[in-house]
Tab-separated table of C-alpha atoms in Angstrom:
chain	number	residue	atom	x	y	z
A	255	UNK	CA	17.856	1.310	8.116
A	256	UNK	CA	20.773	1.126	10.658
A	257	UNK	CA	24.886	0.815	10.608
A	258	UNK	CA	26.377	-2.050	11.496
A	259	UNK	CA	30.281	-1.783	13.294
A	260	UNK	CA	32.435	-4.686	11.658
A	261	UNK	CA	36.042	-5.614	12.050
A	262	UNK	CA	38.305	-6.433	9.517
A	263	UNK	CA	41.621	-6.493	8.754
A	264	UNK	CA	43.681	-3.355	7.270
A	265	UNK	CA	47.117	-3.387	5.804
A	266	UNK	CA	49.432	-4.184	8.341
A	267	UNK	CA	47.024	-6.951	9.832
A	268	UNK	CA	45.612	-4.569	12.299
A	269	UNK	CA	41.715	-4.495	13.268
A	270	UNK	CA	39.923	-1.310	11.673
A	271	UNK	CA	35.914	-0.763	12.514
A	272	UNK	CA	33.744	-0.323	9.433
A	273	UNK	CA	30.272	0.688	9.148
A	274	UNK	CA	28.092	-0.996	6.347
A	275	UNK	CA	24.563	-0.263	6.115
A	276	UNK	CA	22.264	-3.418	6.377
A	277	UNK	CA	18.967	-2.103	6.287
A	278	UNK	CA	15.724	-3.648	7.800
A	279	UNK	CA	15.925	-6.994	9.240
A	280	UNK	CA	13.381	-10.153	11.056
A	281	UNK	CA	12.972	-9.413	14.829
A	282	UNK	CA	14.373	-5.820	15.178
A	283	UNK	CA	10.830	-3.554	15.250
A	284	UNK	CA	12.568	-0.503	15.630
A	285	UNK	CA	14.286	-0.533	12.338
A	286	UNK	CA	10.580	-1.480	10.440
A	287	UNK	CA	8.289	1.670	8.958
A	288	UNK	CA	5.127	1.083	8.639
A	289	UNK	CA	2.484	3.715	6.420
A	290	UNK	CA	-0.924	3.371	5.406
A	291	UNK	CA	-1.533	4.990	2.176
A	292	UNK	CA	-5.249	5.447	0.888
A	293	UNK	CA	-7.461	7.449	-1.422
A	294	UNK	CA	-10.513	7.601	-3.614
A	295	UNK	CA	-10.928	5.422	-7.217
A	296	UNK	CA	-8.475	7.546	-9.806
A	297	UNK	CA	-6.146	9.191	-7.747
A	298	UNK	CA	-3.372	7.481	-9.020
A	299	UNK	CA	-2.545	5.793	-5.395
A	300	UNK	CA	-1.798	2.745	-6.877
A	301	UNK	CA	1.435	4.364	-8.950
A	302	UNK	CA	1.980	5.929	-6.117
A	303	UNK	CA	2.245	2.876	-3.884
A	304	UNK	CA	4.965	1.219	-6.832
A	305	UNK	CA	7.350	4.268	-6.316
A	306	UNK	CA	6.836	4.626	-2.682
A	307	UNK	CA	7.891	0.656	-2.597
A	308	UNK	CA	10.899	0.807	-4.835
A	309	UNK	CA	11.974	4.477	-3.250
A	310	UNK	CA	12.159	3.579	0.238
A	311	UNK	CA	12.434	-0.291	-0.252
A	312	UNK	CA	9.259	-1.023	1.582
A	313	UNK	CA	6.725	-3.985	0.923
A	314	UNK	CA	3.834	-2.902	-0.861
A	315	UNK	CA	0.707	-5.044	0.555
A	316	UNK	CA	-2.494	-4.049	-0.753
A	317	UNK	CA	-5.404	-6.343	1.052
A	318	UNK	CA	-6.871	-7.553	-2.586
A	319	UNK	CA	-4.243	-8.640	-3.731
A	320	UNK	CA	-3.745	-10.620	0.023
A	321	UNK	CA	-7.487	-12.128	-0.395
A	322	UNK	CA	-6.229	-13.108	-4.090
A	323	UNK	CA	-3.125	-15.225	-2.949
A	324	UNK	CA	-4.865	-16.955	-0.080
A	325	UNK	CA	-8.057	-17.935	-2.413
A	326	UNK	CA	-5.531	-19.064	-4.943
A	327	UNK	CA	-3.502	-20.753	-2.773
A	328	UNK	CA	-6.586	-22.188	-0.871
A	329	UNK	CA	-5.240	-21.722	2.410
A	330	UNK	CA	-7.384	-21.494	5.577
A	331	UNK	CA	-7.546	-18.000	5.780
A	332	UNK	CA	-8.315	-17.992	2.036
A	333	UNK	CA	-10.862	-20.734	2.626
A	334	UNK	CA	-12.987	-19.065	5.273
A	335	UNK	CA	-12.934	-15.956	3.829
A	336	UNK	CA	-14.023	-17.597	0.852
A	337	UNK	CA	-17.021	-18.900	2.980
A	338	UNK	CA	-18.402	-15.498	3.442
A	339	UNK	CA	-17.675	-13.842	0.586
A	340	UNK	CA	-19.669	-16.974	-1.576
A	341	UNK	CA	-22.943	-16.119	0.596
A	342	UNK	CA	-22.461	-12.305	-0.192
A	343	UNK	CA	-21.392	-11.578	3.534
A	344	UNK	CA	-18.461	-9.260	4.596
A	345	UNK	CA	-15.283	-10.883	5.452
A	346	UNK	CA	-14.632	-10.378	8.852
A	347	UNK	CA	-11.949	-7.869	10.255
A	348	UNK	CA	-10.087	-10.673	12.322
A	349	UNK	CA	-9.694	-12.875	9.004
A	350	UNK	CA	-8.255	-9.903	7.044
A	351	UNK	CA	-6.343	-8.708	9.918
A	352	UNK	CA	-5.068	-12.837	10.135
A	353	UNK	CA	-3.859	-12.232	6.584
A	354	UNK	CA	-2.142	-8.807	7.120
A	355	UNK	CA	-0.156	-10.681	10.052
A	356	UNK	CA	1.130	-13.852	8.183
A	357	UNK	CA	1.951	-11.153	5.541
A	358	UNK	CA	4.120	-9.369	8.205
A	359	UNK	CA	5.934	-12.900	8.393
A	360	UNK	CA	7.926	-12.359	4.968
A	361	UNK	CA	10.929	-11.211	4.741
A	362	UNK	CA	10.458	-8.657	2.478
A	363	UNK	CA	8.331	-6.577	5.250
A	364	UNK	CA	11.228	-6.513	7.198
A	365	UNK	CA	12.009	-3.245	6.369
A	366	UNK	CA	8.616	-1.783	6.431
A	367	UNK	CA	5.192	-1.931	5.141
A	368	UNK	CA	3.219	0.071	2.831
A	369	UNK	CA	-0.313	-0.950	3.850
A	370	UNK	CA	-2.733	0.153	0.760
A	371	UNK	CA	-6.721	-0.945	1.135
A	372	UNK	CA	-6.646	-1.351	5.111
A	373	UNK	CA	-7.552	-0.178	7.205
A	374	UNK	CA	-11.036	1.101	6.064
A	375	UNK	CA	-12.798	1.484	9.338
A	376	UNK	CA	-12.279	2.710	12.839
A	377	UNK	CA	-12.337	-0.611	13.817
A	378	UNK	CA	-9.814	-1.853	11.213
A	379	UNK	CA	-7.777	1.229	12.268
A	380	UNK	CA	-8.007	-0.032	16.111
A	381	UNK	CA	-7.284	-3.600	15.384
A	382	UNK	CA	-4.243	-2.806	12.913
A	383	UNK	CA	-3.023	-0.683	16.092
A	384	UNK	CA	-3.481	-3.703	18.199
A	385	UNK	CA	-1.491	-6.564	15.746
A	386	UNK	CA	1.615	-3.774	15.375
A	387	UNK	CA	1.504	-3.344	18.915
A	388	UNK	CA	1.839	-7.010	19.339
A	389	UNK	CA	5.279	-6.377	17.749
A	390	UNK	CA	6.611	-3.432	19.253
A	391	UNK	CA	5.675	-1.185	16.400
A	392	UNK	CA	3.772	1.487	15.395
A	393	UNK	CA	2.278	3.225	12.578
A	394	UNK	CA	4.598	6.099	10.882
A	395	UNK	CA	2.281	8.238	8.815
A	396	UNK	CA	-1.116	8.033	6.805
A	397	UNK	CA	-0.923	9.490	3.189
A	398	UNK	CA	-4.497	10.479	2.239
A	399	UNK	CA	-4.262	11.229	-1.755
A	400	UNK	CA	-7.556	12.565	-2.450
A	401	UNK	CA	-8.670	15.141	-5.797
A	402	UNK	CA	-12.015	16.932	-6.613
A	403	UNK	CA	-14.544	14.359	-8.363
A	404	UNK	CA	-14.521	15.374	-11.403
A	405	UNK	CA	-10.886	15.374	-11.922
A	406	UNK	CA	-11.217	11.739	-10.459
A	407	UNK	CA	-13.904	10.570	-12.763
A	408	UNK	CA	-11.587	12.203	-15.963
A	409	UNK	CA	-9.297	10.207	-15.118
A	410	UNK	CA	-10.783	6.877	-14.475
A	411	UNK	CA	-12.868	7.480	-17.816
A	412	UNK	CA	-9.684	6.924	-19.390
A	413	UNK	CA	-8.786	4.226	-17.619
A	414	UNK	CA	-7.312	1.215	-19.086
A	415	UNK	CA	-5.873	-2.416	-17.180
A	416	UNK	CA	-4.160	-5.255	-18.015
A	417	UNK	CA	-6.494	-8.703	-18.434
A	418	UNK	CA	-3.931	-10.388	-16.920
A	419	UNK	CA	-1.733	-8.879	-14.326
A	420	UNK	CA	-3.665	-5.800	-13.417
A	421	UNK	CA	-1.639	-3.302	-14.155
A	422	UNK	CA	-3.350	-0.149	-14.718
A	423	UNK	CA	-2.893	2.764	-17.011
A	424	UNK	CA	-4.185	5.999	-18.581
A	425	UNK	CA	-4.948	5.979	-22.439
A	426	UNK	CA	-4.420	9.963	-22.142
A	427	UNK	CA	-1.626	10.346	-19.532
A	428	UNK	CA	-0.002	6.914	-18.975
A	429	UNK	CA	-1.083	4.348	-21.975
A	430	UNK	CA	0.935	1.155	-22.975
A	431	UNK	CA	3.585	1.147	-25.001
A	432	UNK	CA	2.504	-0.718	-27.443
A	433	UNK	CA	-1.606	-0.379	-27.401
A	434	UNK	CA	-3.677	-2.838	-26.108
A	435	UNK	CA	-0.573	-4.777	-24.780
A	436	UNK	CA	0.536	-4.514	-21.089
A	437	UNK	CA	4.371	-3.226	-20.413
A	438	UNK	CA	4.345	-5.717	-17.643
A	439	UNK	CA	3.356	-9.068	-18.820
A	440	UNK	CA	2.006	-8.793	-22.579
A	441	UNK	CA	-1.159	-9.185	-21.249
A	442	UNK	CA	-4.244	-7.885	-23.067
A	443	UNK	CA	-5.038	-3.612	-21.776
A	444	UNK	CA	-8.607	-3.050	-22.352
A	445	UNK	CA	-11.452	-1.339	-20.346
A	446	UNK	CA	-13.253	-2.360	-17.649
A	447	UNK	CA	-17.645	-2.231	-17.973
A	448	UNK	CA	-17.718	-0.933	-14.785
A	449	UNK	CA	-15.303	1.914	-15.639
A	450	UNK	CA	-19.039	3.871	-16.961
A	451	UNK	CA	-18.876	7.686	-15.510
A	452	UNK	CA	-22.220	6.296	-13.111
A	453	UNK	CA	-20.665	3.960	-12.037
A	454	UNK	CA	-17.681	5.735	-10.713
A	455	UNK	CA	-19.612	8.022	-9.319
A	456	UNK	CA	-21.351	6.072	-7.189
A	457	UNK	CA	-17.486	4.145	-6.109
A	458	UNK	CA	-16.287	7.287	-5.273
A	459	UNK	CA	-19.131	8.295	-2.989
A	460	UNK	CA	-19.228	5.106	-1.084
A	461	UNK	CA	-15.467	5.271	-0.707
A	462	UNK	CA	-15.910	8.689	0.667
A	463	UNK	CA	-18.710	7.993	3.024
A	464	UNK	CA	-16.499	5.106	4.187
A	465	UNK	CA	-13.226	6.544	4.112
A	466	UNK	CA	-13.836	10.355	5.872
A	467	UNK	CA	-14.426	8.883	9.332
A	468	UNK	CA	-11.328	7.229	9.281
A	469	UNK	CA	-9.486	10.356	7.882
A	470	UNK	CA	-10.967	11.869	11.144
A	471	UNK	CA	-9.680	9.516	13.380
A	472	UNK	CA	-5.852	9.515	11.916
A	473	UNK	CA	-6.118	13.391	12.043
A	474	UNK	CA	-7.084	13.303	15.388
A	475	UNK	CA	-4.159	11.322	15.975
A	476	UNK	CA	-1.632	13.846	14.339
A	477	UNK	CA	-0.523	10.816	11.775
A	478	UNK	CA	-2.909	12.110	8.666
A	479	UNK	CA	-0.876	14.214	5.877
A	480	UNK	CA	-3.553	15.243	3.101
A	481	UNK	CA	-1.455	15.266	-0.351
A	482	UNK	CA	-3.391	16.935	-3.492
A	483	UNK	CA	-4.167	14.644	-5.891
A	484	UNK	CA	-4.852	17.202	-8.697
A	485	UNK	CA	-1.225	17.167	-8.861
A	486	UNK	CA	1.113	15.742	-12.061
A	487	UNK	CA	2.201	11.880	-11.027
A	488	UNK	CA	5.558	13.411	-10.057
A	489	UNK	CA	4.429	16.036	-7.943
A	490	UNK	CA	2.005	13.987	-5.780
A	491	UNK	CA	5.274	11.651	-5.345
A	492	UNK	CA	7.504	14.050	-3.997
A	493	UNK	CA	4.801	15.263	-1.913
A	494	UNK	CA	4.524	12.166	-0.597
A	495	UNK	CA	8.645	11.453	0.153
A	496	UNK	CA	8.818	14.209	1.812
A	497	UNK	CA	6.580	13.119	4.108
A	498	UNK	CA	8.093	9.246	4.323
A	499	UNK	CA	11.305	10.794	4.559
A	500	UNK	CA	10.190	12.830	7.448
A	501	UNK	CA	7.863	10.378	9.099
A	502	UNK	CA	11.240	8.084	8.826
């Protein structure tokens, strides 16, 4: 956000100087903030991510649903990493990273990003570092949302999404207004097979094992701000603005 000096003209025809705020805009890096947000299956990061967006007016850009548009949309990003993932392969960083940059080009990222899903390795971490330096930018802060298992696997055994749209909800804390029909769309809200309490255990360990190394790395950087998950949805968010609004 910045203030922009304008002149117009006062009563008597004379020049006066307002200020008007304009917010983020294309080709000024300084005014862009960019956070990566992350956290284990059923710590609520998606909600999170939503308020964060609408709070601070910052583009919410969550790699699956960037590997969803390009697939649908059969562009060539979307097409090679379509390639790999059809042979059961990984989809390499620099495709993903491809993605995240032609994402960058819209102007709704002008203001800042709220990266959610990536990075999810050193590596990731090094090459995001690399593409925002290519800008003149720089990361802000890393939220790292994280509970105890078992409050995480409560809460995803309660876990209910929309069929069509994705939106996710709670059938104890957060359920549909109307059951079994989304808020957002209409769609159908049911629950996911793989939502099983196994199941999620196992998610949660492999994001863990994947996820603490990187966790280490941000620390080491001074960017990583640990927020407690255990917390009610509107305590983990104003956790978390505090933390934009100082990082800002």
């Amino acid at each position: 956000m910045y203030l922009l000096q304008i002149e117009v003209f006062g009563p008597l025809g004379q020049f006066n100087l307002q200020e008007i705020d304009r917010g983020g805009v294309q080709g000024d890096p300084a005014l862009a903030d960019y956070f990566v947000l992350f956290g284990p299956p059923g710590v609520g990061k998606g909600t999170q991510a939503e308020r964060l967006k609408k709070g601070f007016n910052l583009a919410h850009v969550s790699t699956g649903d960037l590997f969803r548009d390009h697939l649908k949309r059969e562009t060539e990003l979307g097409k090679l990493a379509k390639s790999y993932m059809d042979r059961g392969a990984l989809v390499p960083d620099d495709v993903t990273i491809g993605m995240v940059r032609e994402r960058m080009k819209e102007p709704d990222t002008w203001n800042g990003m709220l990266l959610d899903g990536f990075p999810r390795t050193i590596a990731q971490a090094e090459s995001l570092d690399d593409l925002l330096a290519e800008r003149g930018e720089r990361l802000k802060q890393v939220l790292f949302i994280n509970a105890p298992k078992p409050v995480l696997l409560a809460r995803l055994g309660n876990r209910l999404s929309c069929r069509q749209c994705g939106a996710i909800y709670n059938a104890n804390t957060q359920p549909p207004k109307v059951p079994g029909v989304c808020d957002v769309c209409g769609g159908e809200v049911y629950q996911r097979a793989d939502d099983r309490p196994e199941v999620q255990l196992r998610r949660i360990d492999v994001y863990l094992e994947q996820t603490m190394p990187l966790a280490d790395y941000y620390e080491g950087r001074g960017l990583l701000t640990k927020i407690d998950g255990e917390q009610s949805i509107d305590e983990v968010y104003e956790s978390l603005r505090q933390v934009v609004e100082r990082a800002k």
